PDB file of C-alpha atoms and ligand atoms in Angstrom:
ATOM      1  CA  MET N  28      31.830  27.554 -16.131  1.00 30.00           C
ATOM      2  CA  ALA N  29      30.247  26.356 -12.782  1.00 28.00           C
ATOM      3  CA  PHE N  30      30.442  23.026 -11.201  1.00 27.00           C
ATOM      4  CA  ILE N  31      28.234  21.159  -8.929  1.00 28.00           C
ATOM      5  CA  THR N  32      30.497  21.108  -5.717  1.00 28.00           C
ATOM      6  CA  SER N  33      33.876  21.639  -4.877  1.00 28.00           C
ATOM      7  CA  GLY N  34      34.500  17.940  -5.005  1.00 31.00           C
ATOM      8  CA  ALA N  35      32.951  17.908  -8.320  1.00 33.00           C
ATOM      9  CA  ALA N  36      35.215  20.360  -9.561  1.00 32.00           C
ATOM     10  CA  ALA N  37      38.380  17.972  -9.018  1.00 31.00           C
ATOM     11  CA  VAL N  38      36.042  15.485 -10.840  1.00 32.00           C
ATOM     12  CA  SER N  39      35.602  17.557 -13.621  1.00 37.00           C
ATOM     13  CA  GLY N  40      39.204  18.375 -13.725  1.00 36.00           C
ATOM     14  CA  ALA N  41      39.955  14.899 -14.322  1.00 42.00           C
ATOM     15  CA  SER N  42      37.548  14.239 -16.811  1.00 45.00           C
ATOM     16  CA  LEU N  43      38.500  17.229 -18.743  1.00 34.00           C
ATOM     17  CA  THR N  44      42.089  15.654 -19.017  1.00 34.00           C
ATOM     18  CA  ALA N  45      40.555  12.609 -20.029  1.00 44.00           C
ATOM     19  CA  ARG N  46      38.996  14.125 -23.009  1.00 47.00           C
ATOM     20  CA  ARG N  47      42.569  14.889 -24.358  1.00 33.00           C
ATOM     21  CA  ALA N  48      44.998  12.174 -25.394  1.00 29.00           C
ATOM     22  CA  PHE N  49      45.469  10.247 -22.068  1.00 27.00           C
ATOM     23  CA  THR N  50      48.897  10.356 -20.949  1.00 23.00           C
ATOM     24  CA  GLY N  51      50.195  10.203 -17.219  1.00 25.00           C
ATOM     25  CA  ALA N  52      47.946   9.131 -14.589  1.00 27.00           C
ATOM     26  CA  ALA N  53      45.371  10.588 -12.276  1.00 30.00           C
ATOM     27  CA  VAL N  54      42.668   9.466  -9.790  1.00 27.00           C
ATOM     28  CA  CYS N  55      39.186  10.482 -10.531  1.00 31.00           C
ATOM     29  CA  PRO N  56      37.247  10.878  -7.234  1.00 33.00           C
ATOM     30  CA  VAL N  57      33.755   9.400  -6.924  1.00 33.00           C
ATOM     31  CA  PRO N  58      30.660  11.629  -6.371  1.00 37.00           C
ATOM     32  CA  ALA N  59      28.098  11.044  -3.973  1.00 39.00           C
ATOM     33  CA  GLY N  60      24.891   9.390  -5.177  1.00 40.00           C
ATOM     34  CA  PRO N  61      22.855   6.351  -4.919  1.00 37.00           C
ATOM     35  CA  ALA N  62      24.386   4.274  -7.480  1.00 41.00           C
ATOM     36  CA  ALA N  63      28.109   6.057  -7.658  1.00 38.00           C
ATOM     37  CA  PRO N  64      30.633   3.221  -7.837  1.00 38.00           C
ATOM     38  CA  THR N  65      33.352   2.850  -5.386  1.00 35.00           C
ATOM     39  CA  ALA N  66      36.778   4.776  -5.914  1.00 35.00           C
ATOM     40  CA  ALA N  67      38.021   4.306  -9.454  1.00 38.00           C
ATOM     41  CA  THR N  68      41.625   4.620 -10.437  1.00 36.00           C
ATOM     42  CA  TRP N  69      41.591   6.035 -14.122  1.00 39.00           C
ATOM     43  CA  SER N  70      44.151   4.775 -16.298  1.00 30.00           C
ATOM     44  CA  MET N  71      45.046   7.690 -18.563  1.00 30.00           C
ATOM     45  CA  SER N  72      46.986   5.326 -21.052  1.00 27.00           C
ATOM     46  CA  ALA N  73      44.046   4.691 -23.315  1.00 31.00           C
ATOM     47  CA  GLY N  74      44.786   7.195 -25.882  1.00 35.00           C
ATOM     48  CA  GLY N  75      42.468   8.720 -28.262  1.00 42.00           C
ATOM     49  CA  LEU N  76      40.030  11.624 -28.388  1.00 75.00           C
ATOM     50  CA  ARG N  77      36.135  11.652 -27.916  1.00 95.00           C
ATOM     51  CA  THR N  78      35.363  13.483 -31.114  1.00 95.00           C
ATOM     52  CA  PHE N  79      32.358  15.960 -30.730  1.00 96.00           C
ATOM     53  CA  LEU N  80      29.323  14.460 -32.020  1.00 97.00           C
ATOM     54  CA  VAL N  81      25.907  16.582 -32.848  1.00 97.00           C
ATOM     55  CA  GLY N  82      22.946  14.470 -33.986  1.00 98.00           C
ATOM     56  CA  GLY N  83      19.673  15.774 -35.577  1.00 98.00           C
ATOM     57  CA  ASN N  84      16.695  13.769 -34.726  1.00 98.00           C
ATOM     58  CA  TRP N  85      13.896  15.133 -37.046  1.00 98.00           C
ATOM     59  CA  LYS N  86      11.485  12.645 -35.536  1.00 98.00           C
ATOM     60  CA  CYS N  87       8.052  12.213 -37.370  1.00 98.00           C
ATOM     61  CA  ASN N  88       8.481  15.970 -39.185  1.00 98.00           C
ATOM     62  CA  LEU N  89       9.327  17.139 -42.616  1.00 98.00           C
ATOM     63  CA  SER N  90       8.280  15.819 -46.145  1.00 98.00           C
ATOM     64  CA  LYS N  91      10.463  14.916 -49.198  1.00 98.00           C
ATOM     65  CA  ASP N  92      10.602  18.684 -50.617  1.00 98.00           C
ATOM     66  CA  ALA N  93      11.208  19.964 -46.697  1.00 98.00           C
ATOM     67  CA  ILE N  94      14.104  17.434 -46.835  1.00 98.00           C
ATOM     68  CA  THR N  95      15.574  18.571 -50.030  1.00 98.00           C
ATOM     69  CA  SER N  96      15.515  22.021 -49.256  1.00 98.00           C
ATOM     70  CA  LEU N  97      17.080  21.819 -45.814  1.00 98.00           C
ATOM     71  CA  CYS N  98      19.648  19.507 -46.920  1.00 98.00           C
ATOM     72  CA  LYS N  99      20.538  22.299 -49.804  1.00 97.00           C
ATOM     73  CA  GLU N 100      20.709  24.959 -46.966  1.00 96.00           C
ATOM     74  CA  LEU N 101      23.278  22.767 -45.105  1.00 96.00           C
ATOM     75  CA  ALA N 102      25.090  22.143 -47.853  1.00 94.00           C
ATOM     76  CA  ALA N 103      25.939  25.827 -48.058  1.00 85.00           C
ATOM     77  CA  ALA N 104      27.926  25.701 -44.924  1.00 80.00           C
ATOM     78  CA  PRO N 105      31.732  25.182 -45.292  1.00 79.00           C
ATOM     79  CA  ASP N 106      33.311  21.638 -45.078  1.00 83.00           C
ATOM     80  CA  LEU N 107      33.663  20.461 -41.473  1.00 82.00           C
ATOM     81  CA  GLU N 108      36.719  19.253 -39.761  1.00 79.00           C
ATOM     82  CA  THR N 109      35.423  15.909 -39.903  1.00 74.00           C
ATOM     83  CA  ASP N 110      38.416  15.002 -37.395  1.00 81.00           C
ATOM     84  CA  LYS N 111      36.800  17.514 -34.713  1.00 92.00           C
ATOM     85  CA  VAL N 112      32.928  16.816 -35.262  1.00 95.00           C
ATOM     86  CA  GLU N 113      30.754  14.421 -36.717  1.00 96.00           C
ATOM     87  CA  VAL N 114      27.298  15.218 -37.761  1.00 97.00           C
ATOM     88  CA  VAL N 115      24.552  12.507 -38.019  1.00 98.00           C
ATOM     89  CA  LEU N 116      20.916  13.479 -39.103  1.00 98.00           C
ATOM     90  CA  ALA N 117      17.608  11.200 -38.656  1.00 98.00           C
ATOM     91  CA  PRO N 118      15.022  11.549 -40.845  1.00 98.00           C
ATOM     92  CA  PRO N 119      11.703   9.240 -40.552  1.00 98.00           C
ATOM     93  CA  THR N 120      12.207   6.116 -42.201  1.00 98.00           C
ATOM     94  CA  PRO N 121      10.243   6.657 -45.366  1.00 98.00           C
ATOM     95  CA  TYR N 122      12.923   9.588 -46.216  1.00 98.00           C
ATOM     96  CA  LEU N 123      15.916   7.809 -45.401  1.00 98.00           C
ATOM     97  CA  ASP N 124      16.941   6.867 -48.972  1.00 98.00           C
ATOM     98  CA  HIS N 125      15.961  10.135 -50.244  1.00 98.00           C
ATOM     99  CA  THR N 126      18.007  11.949 -47.393  1.00 98.00           C
ATOM    100  CA  ARG N 127      21.397   9.837 -48.079  1.00 98.00           C
ATOM    101  CA  SER N 128      21.105  11.191 -51.649  1.00 98.00           C
ATOM    102  CA  VAL N 129      20.602  14.701 -51.111  1.00 98.00           C
ATOM    103  CA  LEU N 130      22.483  15.066 -48.001  1.00 98.00           C
ATOM    104  CA  ARG N 131      25.967  16.413 -47.946  1.00 96.00           C
ATOM    105  CA  GLN N 132      28.693  13.414 -48.126  1.00 94.00           C
ATOM    106  CA  ASP N 133      30.366  14.489 -44.866  1.00 94.00           C
ATOM    107  CA  PHE N 134      27.135  14.202 -42.838  1.00 96.00           C
ATOM    108  CA  GLU N 135      25.972  10.601 -41.953  1.00 97.00           C
ATOM    109  CA  VAL N 136      22.583   9.367 -41.822  1.00 98.00           C
ATOM    110  CA  ALA N 137      20.837   7.326 -38.732  1.00 98.00           C
ATOM    111  CA  ALA N 138      17.219   5.597 -38.788  1.00 98.00           C
ATOM    112  CA  GLN N 139      15.173   6.252 -35.723  1.00 98.00           C
ATOM    113  CA  ASN N 140      14.427   2.559 -34.933  1.00 98.00           C
ATOM    114  CA  ILE N 141      14.847  -0.779 -35.981  1.00 98.00           C
ATOM    115  CA  TRP N 142      13.350  -4.028 -35.751  1.00 98.00           C
ATOM    116  CA  VAL N 143      14.843  -6.311 -33.175  1.00 98.00           C
ATOM    117  CA  GLY N 144      15.590  -9.152 -35.223  1.00 98.00           C
ATOM    118  CA  GLY N 145      16.191 -10.056 -39.035  1.00 97.00           C
ATOM    119  CA  PRO N 146      13.919  -9.852 -42.071  1.00 97.00           C
ATOM    120  CA  GLY N 147      10.803 -11.959 -42.491  1.00 98.00           C
ATOM    121  CA  ALA N 148       6.948 -11.607 -41.683  1.00 98.00           C
ATOM    122  CA  PHE N 149       7.230  -8.573 -39.601  1.00 98.00           C
ATOM    123  CA  THR N 150       4.503  -6.217 -40.974  1.00 98.00           C
ATOM    124  CA  GLY N 151       5.662  -2.535 -40.782  1.00 97.00           C
ATOM    125  CA  GLU N 152       8.910  -3.165 -39.271  1.00 98.00           C
ATOM    126  CA  THR N 153      12.449  -2.073 -40.687  1.00 98.00           C
ATOM    127  CA  VAL N 154      15.575  -4.269 -40.505  1.00 98.00           C
ATOM    128  CA  ALA N 155      19.058  -3.175 -39.574  1.00 98.00           C
ATOM    129  CA  GLU N 156      20.112  -4.712 -43.224  1.00 98.00           C
ATOM    130  CA  MET N 157      17.386  -2.247 -45.033  1.00 98.00           C
ATOM    131  CA  ILE N 158      18.818   0.733 -42.990  1.00 98.00           C
ATOM    132  CA  LYS N 159      22.396  -0.198 -44.024  1.00 98.00           C
ATOM    133  CA  ASP N 160      21.255  -1.181 -47.736  1.00 98.00           C
ATOM    134  CA  VAL N 161      20.265   2.653 -48.055  1.00 98.00           C
ATOM    135  CA  GLY N 162      23.349   4.111 -46.820  1.00 98.00           C
ATOM    136  CA  CYS N 163      22.556   4.696 -43.140  1.00 98.00           C
ATOM    137  CA  THR N 164      25.487   4.178 -40.645  1.00 98.00           C
ATOM    138  CA  TRP N 165      23.702   4.959 -37.311  1.00 98.00           C
ATOM    139  CA  VAL N 166      20.296   4.347 -35.351  1.00 98.00           C
ATOM    140  CA  ILE N 167      18.695   5.942 -32.547  1.00 98.00           C
ATOM    141  CA  LEU N 168      17.703   3.498 -30.098  1.00 98.00           C
ATOM    142  CA  GLY N 169      15.693   4.006 -26.626  1.00 98.00           C
ATOM    143  CA  HIS N 170      14.558   7.428 -27.185  1.00 98.00           C
ATOM    144  CA  SER N 171      12.321   8.486 -24.511  1.00 97.00           C
ATOM    145  CA  GLU N 172       9.196   8.970 -26.860  1.00 97.00           C
ATOM    146  CA  ARG N 173       9.655   5.283 -27.697  1.00 98.00           C
ATOM    147  CA  ARG N 174      10.212   4.561 -24.189  1.00 98.00           C
ATOM    148  CA  ASN N 175       7.230   6.575 -22.299  1.00 95.00           C
ATOM    149  CA  LEU N 176       4.479   7.128 -25.099  1.00 96.00           C
ATOM    150  CA  PRO N 177       1.720   4.777 -23.977  1.00 96.00           C
ATOM    151  CA  GLN N 178       1.213   3.611 -27.156  1.00 97.00           C
ATOM    152  CA  ILE N 179       4.897   2.352 -27.563  1.00 97.00           C
ATOM    153  CA  ARG N 180       6.140   1.676 -24.358  1.00 97.00           C
ATOM    154  CA  GLU N 181       9.511  -0.004 -25.208  1.00 98.00           C
ATOM    155  CA  THR N 182      11.213  -1.772 -22.128  1.00 98.00           C
ATOM    156  CA  ASP N 183      14.893  -1.767 -21.009  1.00 98.00           C
ATOM    157  CA  ASP N 184      15.363  -5.086 -22.364  1.00 98.00           C
ATOM    158  CA  PHE N 185      13.961  -4.607 -25.676  1.00 98.00           C
ATOM    159  CA  ILE N 186      15.857  -1.597 -26.390  1.00 98.00           C
ATOM    160  CA  ALA N 187      18.966  -3.448 -25.340  1.00 98.00           C
ATOM    161  CA  GLN N 188      18.461  -6.380 -27.445  1.00 98.00           C
ATOM    162  CA  LYS N 189      17.728  -4.027 -30.400  1.00 98.00           C
ATOM    163  CA  THR N 190      20.953  -2.095 -29.835  1.00 98.00           C
ATOM    164  CA  LYS N 191      22.729  -5.743 -29.923  1.00 98.00           C
ATOM    165  CA  THR N 192      21.163  -6.456 -33.131  1.00 98.00           C
ATOM    166  CA  ALA N 193      22.147  -2.874 -34.649  1.00 98.00           C
ATOM    167  CA  LEU N 194      25.672  -3.436 -33.425  1.00 98.00           C
ATOM    168  CA  SER N 195      25.834  -6.932 -34.780  1.00 98.00           C
ATOM    169  CA  HIS N 196      25.041  -5.506 -38.276  1.00 98.00           C
ATOM    170  CA  GLY N 197      27.746  -2.870 -38.225  1.00 98.00           C
ATOM    171  CA  LEU N 198      25.343   0.001 -37.241  1.00 98.00           C
ATOM    172  CA  LYS N 199      26.623   2.619 -34.663  1.00 98.00           C
ATOM    173  CA  VAL N 200      23.898   3.439 -32.085  1.00 99.00           C
ATOM    174  CA  MET N 201      22.888   6.394 -30.540  1.00 98.00           C
ATOM    175  CA  PHE N 202      21.496   4.875 -26.992  1.00 99.00           C
ATOM    176  CA  CYS N 203      19.255   7.430 -25.424  1.00 98.00           C
ATOM    177  CA  ILE N 204      18.476   7.517 -21.638  1.00 98.00           C
ATOM    178  CA  GLY N 205      17.054   9.828 -19.250  1.00 98.00           C
ATOM    179  CA  GLU N 206      14.609  10.621 -16.227  1.00 98.00           C
ATOM    180  CA  THR N 207      10.913  11.876 -16.271  1.00 97.00           C
ATOM    181  CA  LEU N 208      10.402  15.100 -14.330  1.00 96.00           C
ATOM    182  CA  GLN N 209       8.562  12.941 -11.625  1.00 96.00           C
ATOM    183  CA  GLU N 210      11.613  10.697 -11.318  1.00 97.00           C
ATOM    184  CA  ARG N 211      13.991  13.822 -10.894  1.00 97.00           C
ATOM    185  CA  GLU N 212      11.723  15.293  -8.338  1.00 96.00           C
ATOM    186  CA  GLU N 213      11.698  11.820  -6.329  1.00 97.00           C
ATOM    187  CA  GLY N 214      15.658  12.236  -6.664  1.00 97.00           C
ATOM    188  CA  ARG N 215      15.927   8.802  -8.832  1.00 98.00           C
ATOM    189  CA  THR N 216      17.762  10.678 -11.945  1.00 98.00           C
ATOM    190  CA  LEU N 217      20.906   8.473 -11.617  1.00 98.00           C
ATOM    191  CA  ASP N 218      19.043   5.181 -10.514  1.00 98.00           C
ATOM    192  CA  VAL N 219      16.911   5.755 -13.784  1.00 98.00           C
ATOM    193  CA  CYS N 220      20.037   6.331 -15.860  1.00 98.00           C
ATOM    194  CA  VAL N 221      22.124   3.330 -14.357  1.00 98.00           C
ATOM    195  CA  ARG N 222      18.877   1.101 -14.716  1.00 98.00           C
ATOM    196  CA  GLN N 223      18.399   1.925 -18.416  1.00 98.00           C
ATOM    197  CA  LEU N 224      22.362   1.406 -19.089  1.00 98.00           C
ATOM    198  CA  HIS N 225      22.518  -1.594 -17.005  1.00 98.00           C
ATOM    199  CA  ALA N 226      20.277  -3.501 -19.313  1.00 98.00           C
ATOM    200  CA  LEU N 227      22.769  -2.743 -22.181  1.00 98.00           C
ATOM    201  CA  VAL N 228      25.722  -3.450 -19.945  1.00 98.00           C
ATOM    202  CA  GLU N 229      24.251  -7.075 -19.494  1.00 98.00           C
ATOM    203  CA  THR N 230      23.388  -7.487 -23.155  1.00 98.00           C
ATOM    204  CA  ILE N 231      26.539  -6.327 -25.114  1.00 98.00           C
ATOM    205  CA  GLU N 232      30.216  -6.981 -24.772  1.00 98.00           C
ATOM    206  CA  ALA N 233      32.779  -4.551 -23.617  1.00 98.00           C
ATOM    207  CA  GLY N 234      34.371  -4.511 -27.123  1.00 98.00           C
ATOM    208  CA  ASP N 235      30.781  -3.393 -28.855  1.00 98.00           C
ATOM    209  CA  TRP N 236      30.862   0.101 -26.630  1.00 98.00           C
ATOM    210  CA  LYS N 237      33.298   1.692 -29.333  1.00 97.00           C
ATOM    211  CA  ASP N 238      30.181   1.694 -31.522  1.00 98.00           C
ATOM    212  CA  VAL N 239      27.642   3.127 -28.872  1.00 98.00           C
ATOM    213  CA  VAL N 240      27.022   6.983 -28.125  1.00 98.00           C
ATOM    214  CA  ILE N 241      25.114   7.588 -25.012  1.00 98.00           C
ATOM    215  CA  ALA N 242      22.598  10.306 -25.272  1.00 98.00           C
ATOM    216  CA  TYR N 243      21.399  11.856 -22.019  1.00 98.00           C
ATOM    217  CA  GLU N 244      18.235  13.375 -22.302  1.00 98.00           C
ATOM    218  CA  PRO N 245      16.137  14.166 -19.640  1.00 98.00           C
ATOM    219  CA  VAL N 246      12.472  13.824 -20.434  1.00 97.00           C
ATOM    220  CA  TRP N 247      11.349  16.974 -18.938  1.00 97.00           C
ATOM    221  CA  ALA N 248      13.838  18.794 -21.125  1.00 97.00           C
ATOM    222  CA  ILE N 249      12.718  17.472 -24.661  1.00 96.00           C
ATOM    223  CA  GLY N 250      10.490  19.718 -26.775  1.00 93.00           C
ATOM    224  CA  THR N 251       9.755  21.685 -23.540  1.00 94.00           C
ATOM    225  CA  GLY N 252      12.284  24.794 -24.287  1.00 92.00           C
ATOM    226  CA  LYS N 253      13.275  23.831 -20.703  1.00 91.00           C
ATOM    227  CA  VAL N 254      16.726  23.149 -21.003  1.00 90.00           C
ATOM    228  CA  ALA N 255      18.816  21.307 -18.083  1.00 94.00           C
ATOM    229  CA  THR N 256      21.303  23.843 -16.331  1.00 96.00           C
ATOM    230  CA  PRO N 257      25.252  23.276 -16.870  1.00 97.00           C
ATOM    231  CA  ASP N 258      25.500  22.036 -13.533  1.00 97.00           C
ATOM    232  CA  GLN N 259      22.406  19.290 -14.048  1.00 97.00           C
ATOM    233  CA  VAL N 260      24.115  18.191 -17.300  1.00 98.00           C
ATOM    234  CA  GLU N 261      27.679  17.948 -15.722  1.00 97.00           C
ATOM    235  CA  GLU N 262      26.320  16.020 -12.862  1.00 98.00           C
ATOM    236  CA  VAL N 263      24.431  13.178 -14.682  1.00 98.00           C
ATOM    237  CA  HIS N 264      27.285  12.807 -17.461  1.00 98.00           C
ATOM    238  CA  GLU N 265      30.221  12.557 -15.103  1.00 98.00           C
ATOM    239  CA  LYS N 266      28.239  10.049 -13.083  1.00 98.00           C
ATOM    240  CA  ILE N 267      27.495   8.099 -16.092  1.00 98.00           C
ATOM    241  CA  ARG N 268      31.039   7.951 -16.792  1.00 98.00           C
ATOM    242  CA  HIS N 269      31.778   6.586 -13.235  1.00 98.00           C
ATOM    243  CA  TYR N 270      28.873   4.176 -13.712  1.00 98.00           C
ATOM    244  CA  LEU N 271      30.821   2.783 -17.019  1.00 98.00           C
ATOM    245  CA  ALA N 272      34.080   2.640 -15.248  1.00 98.00           C
ATOM    246  CA  LYS N 273      32.450   0.181 -12.719  1.00 98.00           C
ATOM    247  CA  ASP N 274      30.437  -1.781 -14.673  1.00 98.00           C
ATOM    248  CA  VAL N 275      32.179  -2.085 -18.070  1.00 98.00           C
ATOM    249  CA  ASN N 276      35.669  -0.946 -17.887  1.00 98.00           C
ATOM    250  CA  GLU N 277      37.618   2.520 -17.474  1.00 97.00           C
ATOM    251  CA  LYS N 278      38.708   2.367 -21.016  1.00 96.00           C
ATOM    252  CA  VAL N 279      34.841   2.437 -22.068  1.00 98.00           C
ATOM    253  CA  ALA N 280      34.386   5.163 -19.538  1.00 98.00           C
ATOM    254  CA  GLN N 281      37.264   7.345 -20.817  1.00 97.00           C
ATOM    255  CA  GLU N 282      36.264   6.552 -24.615  1.00 97.00           C
ATOM    256  CA  THR N 283      32.583   6.556 -24.923  1.00 98.00           C
ATOM    257  CA  ARG N 284      30.771   9.715 -25.849  1.00 98.00           C
ATOM    258  CA  ILE N 285      28.138  10.861 -24.151  1.00 98.00           C
ATOM    259  CA  LEU N 286      25.595  13.620 -25.853  1.00 98.00           C
ATOM    260  CA  TYR N 287      23.249  16.042 -23.944  1.00 98.00           C
ATOM    261  CA  GLY N 288      19.723  16.134 -25.536  1.00 98.00           C
ATOM    262  CA  GLY N 289      16.742  18.361 -24.411  1.00 97.00           C
ATOM    263  CA  SER N 290      15.821  21.893 -25.921  1.00 96.00           C
ATOM    264  CA  VAL N 291      19.475  22.347 -27.212  1.00 97.00           C
ATOM    265  CA  SER N 292      19.520  25.507 -29.594  1.00 97.00           C
ATOM    266  CA  PRO N 293      22.203  27.766 -31.142  1.00 98.00           C
ATOM    267  CA  GLY N 294      21.274  30.137 -27.721  1.00 97.00           C
ATOM    268  CA  ASN N 295      22.640  27.602 -25.173  1.00 97.00           C
ATOM    269  CA  CYS N 296      24.736  25.319 -27.147  1.00 98.00           C
ATOM    270  CA  ASN N 297      28.084  27.044 -26.821  1.00 98.00           C
ATOM    271  CA  GLU N 298      28.223  27.032 -22.906  1.00 97.00           C
ATOM    272  CA  LEU N 299      26.823  23.319 -22.764  1.00 98.00           C
ATOM    273  CA  ALA N 300      29.570  22.335 -25.169  1.00 97.00           C
ATOM    274  CA  GLN N 301      32.121  23.583 -22.899  1.00 97.00           C
ATOM    275  CA  LEU N 302      31.294  21.010 -20.280  1.00 97.00           C
ATOM    276  CA  PRO N 303      34.020  18.614 -19.544  1.00 96.00           C
ATOM    277  CA  ASP N 304      31.697  15.544 -20.048  1.00 97.00           C
ATOM    278  CA  VAL N 305      29.441  16.808 -22.850  1.00 97.00           C
ATOM    279  CA  ASP N 306      30.884  15.366 -26.010  1.00 98.00           C
ATOM    280  CA  GLY N 307      28.112  16.629 -28.111  1.00 98.00           C
ATOM    281  CA  PHE N 308      24.426  16.993 -28.604  1.00 98.00           C
ATOM    282  CA  LEU N 309      21.300  15.246 -29.741  1.00 98.00           C
ATOM    283  CA  VAL N 310      18.686  17.930 -31.269  1.00 98.00           C
ATOM    284  CA  GLY N 311      15.243  17.806 -32.039  1.00 98.00           C
ATOM    285  CA  GLY N 312      13.371  20.843 -32.942  1.00 98.00           C
ATOM    286  CA  ALA N 313      16.476  23.037 -33.699  1.00 98.00           C
ATOM    287  CA  SER N 314      17.575  20.510 -36.365  1.00 98.00           C
ATOM    288  CA  LEU N 315      14.799  21.002 -38.389  1.00 98.00           C
ATOM    289  CA  LYS N 316      16.263  24.387 -39.487  1.00 97.00           C
ATOM    290  CA  ALA N 317      19.340  25.683 -41.416  1.00 97.00           C
ATOM    291  CA  SER N 318      20.204  27.427 -37.812  1.00 96.00           C
ATOM    292  CA  PHE N 319      21.146  23.716 -36.735  1.00 97.00           C
ATOM    293  CA  LEU N 320      24.584  24.681 -38.410  1.00 96.00           C
ATOM    294  CA  GLU N 321      25.156  26.919 -35.238  1.00 96.00           C
ATOM    295  CA  VAL N 322      24.668  24.094 -33.024  1.00 97.00           C
ATOM    296  CA  ILE N 323      27.142  21.777 -35.093  1.00 95.00           C
ATOM    297  CA  GLU N 324      29.618  24.835 -34.894  1.00 94.00           C
ATOM    298  CA  SER N 325      29.390  24.339 -31.045  1.00 96.00           C
ATOM    299  CA  PHE N 326      32.297  21.709 -31.551  1.00 94.00           C
ATOM    300  CA  LYS N 327      34.607  24.845 -31.410  1.00 94.00           C
ATOM    301  CA  SER N 328      33.533  25.916 -27.890  1.00 95.00           C
ATOM    302  CA  ASP N 329      34.486  22.326 -26.918  1.00 94.00           C
ATOM    303  CA  LEU N 330      37.716  22.631 -28.339  1.00 93.00           C
ATOM    304  CA  ALA N 331      38.354  26.076 -27.042  1.00 94.00           C
ATOM    305  CA  ALA N 332      37.279  24.584 -23.457  1.00 92.00           C
ATOM    306  CA  THR N 333      40.019  21.753 -23.643  1.00 83.00           C
ATOM    307  CA  VAL N 334      42.851  23.437 -24.975  1.00 71.00           C
TER     308      VAL N 334
HETATM  309  P1  PGA H 638      14.581  18.652 -28.714  1.00 79.22           P
HETATM  310  O1  PGA H 638      14.291  17.070 -28.697  1.00 79.22           O
HETATM  311  O2  PGA H 638      15.793  19.177 -28.912  1.00 79.22           O
HETATM  312  O3  PGA H 638      13.420  19.202 -29.362  1.00 79.22           O
HETATM  313  O4  PGA H 638      14.276  18.908 -27.185  1.00 79.22           O
HETATM  314  C1  PGA H 638      15.620  16.459 -28.261  1.00 79.22           C
HETATM  315  C2  PGA H 638      15.241  14.830 -28.572  1.00 79.22           C
HETATM  316  O5  PGA H 638      14.207  14.291 -28.432  1.00 79.22           O
HETATM  317  O6  PGA H 638      16.177  14.215 -28.934  1.00 79.22           O
END
């Protein structure tokens, strides 16, 4: 496993420790970067583990029959060690109810979007109450396709408000962030991620973060087959954790899971799963096939790397 700089290796060591039950004390050095916080002393007494989480985002794909077949294939796999990995699948809205009824019970179901408020005269929208009513426990919000597609263009504030609404109804949220290729080339990766996160920090309470998972998904890696390198992934994840320590608190920084998304596949998941600040994946294309199970199984690489 390679890290970014020699300084970062020390940082990664501290993060690695933080993934286990937190005992003792350690100082986590702060990496260089435009929005990097000042030095933070990590309280290692928070306790608890960051359970590996694998999300499958089916986007606007599949049919009722195709979902039935895929769920049958996924059911053929052995029971998961649900204390070590959580799996969440996100079908298109019309199939939420059906997916919940045919999917194995140890997998959870997520919506791909919700309306920002409650029920009423909002043609075409779906509210959190309805998502919960059909057995969903999660929602994906802030996905780059909803942030960046010119027909949609959701803003940071709107996404943060939706997240607040979801959390207030007891839904858990996969909150997606990430930079475009142009933003990366201009050296603005961290600024963009921090800007997107800051809107949420301003909108929810520190206690709400227990139901939020961050998915770092560089836009240039989504659906392109161009996966970010382990160094690129670890660098951003580690800096996100520092940002949380500075703008929320150290407990939230230690306990919030940060997933990577962008062309994750059975071929690259095991290497990425071993990174100290990668706590799982959000998977698009590769979640549409039964081989998605191989990505789920990468939790074993994560565990092996932290022993
Ligand atoms: P991908 O999509 O795995 O097909 O790149 C990931 C995502 O959009 O969440």
